[in-house]
PDB file of C-alpha atoms in Angstrom:
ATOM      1  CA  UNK A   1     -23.256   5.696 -31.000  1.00  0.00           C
ATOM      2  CA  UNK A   2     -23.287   5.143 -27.180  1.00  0.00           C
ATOM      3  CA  UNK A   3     -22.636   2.203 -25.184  1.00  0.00           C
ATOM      4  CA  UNK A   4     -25.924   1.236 -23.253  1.00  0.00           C
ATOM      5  CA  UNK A   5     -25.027  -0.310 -20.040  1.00  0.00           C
ATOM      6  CA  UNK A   6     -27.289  -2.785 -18.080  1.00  0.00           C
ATOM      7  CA  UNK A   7     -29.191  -1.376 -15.338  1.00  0.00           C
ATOM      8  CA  UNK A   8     -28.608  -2.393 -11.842  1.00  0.00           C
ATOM      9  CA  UNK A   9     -32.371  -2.935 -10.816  1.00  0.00           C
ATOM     10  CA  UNK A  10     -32.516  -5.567 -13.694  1.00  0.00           C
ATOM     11  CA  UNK A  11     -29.758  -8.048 -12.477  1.00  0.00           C
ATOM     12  CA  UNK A  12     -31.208 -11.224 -10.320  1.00  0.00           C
ATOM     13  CA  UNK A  13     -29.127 -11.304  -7.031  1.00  0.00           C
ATOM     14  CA  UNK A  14     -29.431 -14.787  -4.708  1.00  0.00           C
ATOM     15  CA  UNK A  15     -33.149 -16.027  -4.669  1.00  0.00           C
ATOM     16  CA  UNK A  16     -32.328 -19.820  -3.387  1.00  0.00           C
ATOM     17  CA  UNK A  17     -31.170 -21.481  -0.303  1.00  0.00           C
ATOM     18  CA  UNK A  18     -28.875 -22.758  -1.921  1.00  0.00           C
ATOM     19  CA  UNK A  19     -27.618 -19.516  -3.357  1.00  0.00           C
ATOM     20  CA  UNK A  20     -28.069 -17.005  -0.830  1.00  0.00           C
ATOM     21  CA  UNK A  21     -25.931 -20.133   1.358  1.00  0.00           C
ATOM     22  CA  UNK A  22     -23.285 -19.514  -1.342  1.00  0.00           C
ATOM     23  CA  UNK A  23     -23.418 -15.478  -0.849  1.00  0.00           C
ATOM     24  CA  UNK A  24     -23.404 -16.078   3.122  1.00  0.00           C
ATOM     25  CA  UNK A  25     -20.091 -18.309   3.341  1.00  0.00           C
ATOM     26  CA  UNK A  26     -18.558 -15.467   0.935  1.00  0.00           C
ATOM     27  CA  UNK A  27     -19.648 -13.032   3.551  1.00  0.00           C
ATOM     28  CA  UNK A  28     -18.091 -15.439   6.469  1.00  0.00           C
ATOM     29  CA  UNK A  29     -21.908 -15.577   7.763  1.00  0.00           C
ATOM     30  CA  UNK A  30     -20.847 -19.087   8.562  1.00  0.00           C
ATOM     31  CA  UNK A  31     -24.105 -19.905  11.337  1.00  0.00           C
ATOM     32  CA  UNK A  32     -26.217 -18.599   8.642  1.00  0.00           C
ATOM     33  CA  UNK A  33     -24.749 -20.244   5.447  1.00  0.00           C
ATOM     34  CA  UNK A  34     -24.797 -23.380   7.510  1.00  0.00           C
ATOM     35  CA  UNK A  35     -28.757 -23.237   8.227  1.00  0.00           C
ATOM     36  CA  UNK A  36     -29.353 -22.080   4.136  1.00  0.00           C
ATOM     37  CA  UNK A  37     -27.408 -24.813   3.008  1.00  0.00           C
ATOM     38  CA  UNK A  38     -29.386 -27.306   5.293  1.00  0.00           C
ATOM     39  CA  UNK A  39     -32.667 -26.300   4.021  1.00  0.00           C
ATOM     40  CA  UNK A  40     -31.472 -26.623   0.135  1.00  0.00           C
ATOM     41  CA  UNK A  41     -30.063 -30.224   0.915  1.00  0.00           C
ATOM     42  CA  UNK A  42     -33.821 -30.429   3.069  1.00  0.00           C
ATOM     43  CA  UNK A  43     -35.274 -29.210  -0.286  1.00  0.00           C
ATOM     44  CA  UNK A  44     -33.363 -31.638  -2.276  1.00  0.00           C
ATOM     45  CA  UNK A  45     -31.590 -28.989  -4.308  1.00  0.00           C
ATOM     46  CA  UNK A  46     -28.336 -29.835  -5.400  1.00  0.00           C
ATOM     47  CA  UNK A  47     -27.933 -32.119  -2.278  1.00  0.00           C
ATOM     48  CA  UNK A  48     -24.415 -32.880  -2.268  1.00  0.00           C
ATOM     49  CA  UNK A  49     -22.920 -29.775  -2.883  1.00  0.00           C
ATOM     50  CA  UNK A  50     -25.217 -28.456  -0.428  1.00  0.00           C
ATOM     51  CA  UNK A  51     -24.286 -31.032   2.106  1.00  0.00           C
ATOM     52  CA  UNK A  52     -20.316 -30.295   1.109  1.00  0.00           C
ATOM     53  CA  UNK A  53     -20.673 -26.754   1.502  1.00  0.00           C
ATOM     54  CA  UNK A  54     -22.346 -26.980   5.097  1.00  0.00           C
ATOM     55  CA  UNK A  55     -19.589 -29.056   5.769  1.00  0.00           C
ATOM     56  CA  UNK A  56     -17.373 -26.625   4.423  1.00  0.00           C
ATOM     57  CA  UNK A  57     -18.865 -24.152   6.439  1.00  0.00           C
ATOM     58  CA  UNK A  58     -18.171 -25.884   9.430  1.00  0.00           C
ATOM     59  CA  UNK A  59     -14.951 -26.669   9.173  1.00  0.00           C
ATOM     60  CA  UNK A  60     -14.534 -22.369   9.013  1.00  0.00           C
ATOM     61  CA  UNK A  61     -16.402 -23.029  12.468  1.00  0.00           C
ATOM     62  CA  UNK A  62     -13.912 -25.362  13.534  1.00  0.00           C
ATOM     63  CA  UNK A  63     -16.183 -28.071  14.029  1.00  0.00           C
ATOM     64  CA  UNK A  64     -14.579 -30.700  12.234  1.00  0.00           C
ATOM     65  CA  UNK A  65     -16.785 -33.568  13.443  1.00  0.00           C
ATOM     66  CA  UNK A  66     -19.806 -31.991  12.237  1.00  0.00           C
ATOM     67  CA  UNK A  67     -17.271 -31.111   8.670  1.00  0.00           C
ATOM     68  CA  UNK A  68     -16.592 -34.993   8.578  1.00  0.00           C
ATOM     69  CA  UNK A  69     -20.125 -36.301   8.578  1.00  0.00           C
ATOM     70  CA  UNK A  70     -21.326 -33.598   6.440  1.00  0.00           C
ATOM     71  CA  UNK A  71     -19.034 -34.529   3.856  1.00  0.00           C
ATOM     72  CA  UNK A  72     -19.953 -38.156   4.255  1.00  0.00           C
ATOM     73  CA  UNK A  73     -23.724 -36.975   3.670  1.00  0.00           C
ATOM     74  CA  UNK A  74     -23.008 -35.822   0.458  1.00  0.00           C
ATOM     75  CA  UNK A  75     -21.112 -38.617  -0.051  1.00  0.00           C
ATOM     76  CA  UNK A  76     -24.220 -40.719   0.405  1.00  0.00           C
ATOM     77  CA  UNK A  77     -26.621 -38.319  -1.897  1.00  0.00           C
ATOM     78  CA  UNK A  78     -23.544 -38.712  -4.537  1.00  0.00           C
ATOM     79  CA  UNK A  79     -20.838 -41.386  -4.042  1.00  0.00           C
ATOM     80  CA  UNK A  80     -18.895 -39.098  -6.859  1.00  0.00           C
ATOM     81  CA  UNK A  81     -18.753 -35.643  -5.888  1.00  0.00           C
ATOM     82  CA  UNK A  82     -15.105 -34.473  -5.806  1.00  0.00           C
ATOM     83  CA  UNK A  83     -15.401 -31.540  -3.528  1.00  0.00           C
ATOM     84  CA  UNK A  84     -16.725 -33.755  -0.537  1.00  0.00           C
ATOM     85  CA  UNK A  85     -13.963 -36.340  -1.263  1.00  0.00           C
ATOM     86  CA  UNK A  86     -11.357 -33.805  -1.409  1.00  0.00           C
ATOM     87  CA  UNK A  87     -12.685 -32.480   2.290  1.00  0.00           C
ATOM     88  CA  UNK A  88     -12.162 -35.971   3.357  1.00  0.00           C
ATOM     89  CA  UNK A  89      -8.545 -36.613   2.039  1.00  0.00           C
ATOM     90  CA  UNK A  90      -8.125 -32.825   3.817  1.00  0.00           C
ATOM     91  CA  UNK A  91      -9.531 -34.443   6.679  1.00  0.00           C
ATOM     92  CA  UNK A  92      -6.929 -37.373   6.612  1.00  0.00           C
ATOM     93  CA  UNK A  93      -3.448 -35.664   5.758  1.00  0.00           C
ATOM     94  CA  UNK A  94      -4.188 -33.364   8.067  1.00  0.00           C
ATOM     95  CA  UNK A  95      -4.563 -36.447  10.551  1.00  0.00           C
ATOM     96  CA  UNK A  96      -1.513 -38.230   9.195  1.00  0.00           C
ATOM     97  CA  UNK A  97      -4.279 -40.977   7.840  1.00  0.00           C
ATOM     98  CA  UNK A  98      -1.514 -40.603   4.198  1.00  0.00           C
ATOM     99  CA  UNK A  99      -3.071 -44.181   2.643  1.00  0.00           C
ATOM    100  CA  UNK A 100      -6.939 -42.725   3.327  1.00  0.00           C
ATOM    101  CA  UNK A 101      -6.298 -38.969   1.935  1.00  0.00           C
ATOM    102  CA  UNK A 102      -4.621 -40.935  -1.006  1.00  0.00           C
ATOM    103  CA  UNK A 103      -7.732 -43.104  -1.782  1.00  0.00           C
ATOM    104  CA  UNK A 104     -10.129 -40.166  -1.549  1.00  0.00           C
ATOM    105  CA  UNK A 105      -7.817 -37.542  -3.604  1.00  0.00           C
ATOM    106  CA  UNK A 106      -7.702 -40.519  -6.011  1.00  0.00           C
ATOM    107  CA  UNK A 107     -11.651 -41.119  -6.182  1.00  0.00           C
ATOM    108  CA  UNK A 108     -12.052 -37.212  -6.498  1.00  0.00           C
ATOM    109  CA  UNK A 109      -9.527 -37.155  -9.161  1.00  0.00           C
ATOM    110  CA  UNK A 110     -11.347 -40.450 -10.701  1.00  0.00           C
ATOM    111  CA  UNK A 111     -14.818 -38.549 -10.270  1.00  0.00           C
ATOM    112  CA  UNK A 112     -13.480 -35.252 -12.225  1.00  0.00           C
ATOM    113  CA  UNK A 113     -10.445 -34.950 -13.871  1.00  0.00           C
ATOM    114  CA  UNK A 114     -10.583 -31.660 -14.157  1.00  0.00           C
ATOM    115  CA  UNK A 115     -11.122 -30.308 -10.484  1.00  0.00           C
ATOM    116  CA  UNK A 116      -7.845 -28.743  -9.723  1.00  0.00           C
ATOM    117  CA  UNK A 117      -8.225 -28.691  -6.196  1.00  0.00           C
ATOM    118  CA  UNK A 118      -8.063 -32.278  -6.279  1.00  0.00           C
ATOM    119  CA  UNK A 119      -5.375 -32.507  -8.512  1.00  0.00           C
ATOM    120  CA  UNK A 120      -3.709 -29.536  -5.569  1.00  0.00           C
ATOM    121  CA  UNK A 121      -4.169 -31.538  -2.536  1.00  0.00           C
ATOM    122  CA  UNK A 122      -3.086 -34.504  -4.448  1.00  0.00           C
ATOM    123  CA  UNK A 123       0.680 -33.013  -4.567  1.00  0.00           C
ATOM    124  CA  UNK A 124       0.444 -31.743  -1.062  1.00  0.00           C
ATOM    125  CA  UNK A 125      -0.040 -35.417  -0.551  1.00  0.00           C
ATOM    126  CA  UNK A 126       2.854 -37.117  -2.844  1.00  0.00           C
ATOM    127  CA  UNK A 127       5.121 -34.574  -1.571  1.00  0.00           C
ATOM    128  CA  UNK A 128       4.644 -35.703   1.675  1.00  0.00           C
ATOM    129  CA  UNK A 129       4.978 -39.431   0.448  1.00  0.00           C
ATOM    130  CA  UNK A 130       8.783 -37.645  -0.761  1.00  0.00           C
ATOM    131  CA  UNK A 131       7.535 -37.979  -4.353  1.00  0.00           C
ATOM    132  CA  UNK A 132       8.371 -34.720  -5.210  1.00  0.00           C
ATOM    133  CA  UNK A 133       8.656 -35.501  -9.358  1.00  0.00           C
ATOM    134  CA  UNK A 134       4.691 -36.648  -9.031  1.00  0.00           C
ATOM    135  CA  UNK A 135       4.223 -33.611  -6.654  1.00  0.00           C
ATOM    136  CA  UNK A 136       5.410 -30.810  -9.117  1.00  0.00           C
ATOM    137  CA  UNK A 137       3.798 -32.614 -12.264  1.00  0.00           C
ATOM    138  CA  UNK A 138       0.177 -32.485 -10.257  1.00  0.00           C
ATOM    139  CA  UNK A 139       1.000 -29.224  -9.390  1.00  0.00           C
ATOM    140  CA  UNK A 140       1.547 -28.095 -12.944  1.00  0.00           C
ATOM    141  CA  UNK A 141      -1.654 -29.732 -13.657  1.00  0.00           C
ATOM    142  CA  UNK A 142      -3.735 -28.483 -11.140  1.00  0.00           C
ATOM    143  CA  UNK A 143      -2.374 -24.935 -12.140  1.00  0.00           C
ATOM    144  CA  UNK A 144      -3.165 -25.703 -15.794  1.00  0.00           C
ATOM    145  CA  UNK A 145      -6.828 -27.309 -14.728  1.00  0.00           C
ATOM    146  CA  UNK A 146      -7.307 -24.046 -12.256  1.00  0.00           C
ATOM    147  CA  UNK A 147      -6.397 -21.250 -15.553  1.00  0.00           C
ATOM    148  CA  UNK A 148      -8.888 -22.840 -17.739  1.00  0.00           C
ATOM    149  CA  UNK A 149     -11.553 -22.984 -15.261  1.00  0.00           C
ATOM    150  CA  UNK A 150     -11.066 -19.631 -14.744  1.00  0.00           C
ATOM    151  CA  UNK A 151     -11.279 -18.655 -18.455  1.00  0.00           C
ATOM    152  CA  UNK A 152     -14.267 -21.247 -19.095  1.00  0.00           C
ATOM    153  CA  UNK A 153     -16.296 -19.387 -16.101  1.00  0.00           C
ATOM    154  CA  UNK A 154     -15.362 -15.784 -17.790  1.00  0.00           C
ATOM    155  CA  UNK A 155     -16.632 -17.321 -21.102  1.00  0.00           C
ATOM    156  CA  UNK A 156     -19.709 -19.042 -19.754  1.00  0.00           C
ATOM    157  CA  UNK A 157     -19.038 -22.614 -20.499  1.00  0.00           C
ATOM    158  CA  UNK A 158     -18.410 -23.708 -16.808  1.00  0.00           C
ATOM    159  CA  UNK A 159     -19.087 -22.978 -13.302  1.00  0.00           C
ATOM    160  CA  UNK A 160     -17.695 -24.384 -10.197  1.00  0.00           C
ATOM    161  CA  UNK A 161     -19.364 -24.201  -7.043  1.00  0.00           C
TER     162      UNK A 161
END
């Protein structure tokens, strides 16, 4: 018996804005993913994450300004969406604003548990504080959280964005 194997001219490739923004910020195509992502938050497709990527995006363009308020956007289309609150706790350790990047790590750790990258920048955070017990058990965590993402996506059952 022989193994058939899926033709290439069958698979589905990027069709969205949203989509073909994901493929583009892959590719570094920041200008580009930045105008995509605008017209799928324009669209009203998956606004937030849209809005997050942009900002995302712009950070890559060192444009942090533009970064901030995109993250607030998405913020606004979805008071809970981790990724954006995670860019904005990024936003505040970096600026030495510890008590701010704490309350947004916190809300994006509130919002989903299981986003590792939360759970990440959350130990960059308490180590920094000189918590380092707290530090290395988040750490653990998000390492744990960021494996079984990893096998959910290979089995189907999740995908991040």
């Amino acid at each position: 018996m022989s193994m058939r194997m899926e033709s290439s001219g069958s698979r589905k490739g990027p069709t969205t804005p949203f989509e073909l923004g994901l493929k583009a910020l892959a590719d570094r195509q920041y200008d580009l993913a930045v105008k995509l992502f605008s017209d799928a938050a324009d669209a009203g497709v998956r606004r937030a994450e849209a809005l997050s990527k942009r900002g995302v995006c712009r950070l890559h363009m060192e444009d942090r300004r533009s970064a901030e308020a995109d993250f607030e956007a998405a913020l606004q289309a979805d008071p809970r969406h981790a990724p954006a609150l995670t860019n904005l706790g990024n936003l505040a350790l970096e600026d030495g604003r510890l008590a701010e990047a704490r309350a947004r790590y916190e809300a994006a750790i509130s919002a989903d548990p299981d986003y590792a990258l939360a759970h990440h920048n959350f130990a960059v955070l308490l180590k920094r504080e000189g918590k380092v017990g707290d530090s290395v058990r988040e750490l653990r965590l998000a390492a744990k959280l960021e494996a079984g993402s990893f096998w959910d996506f290979l089995s189907g059952r999740r995908r991040r964005t």
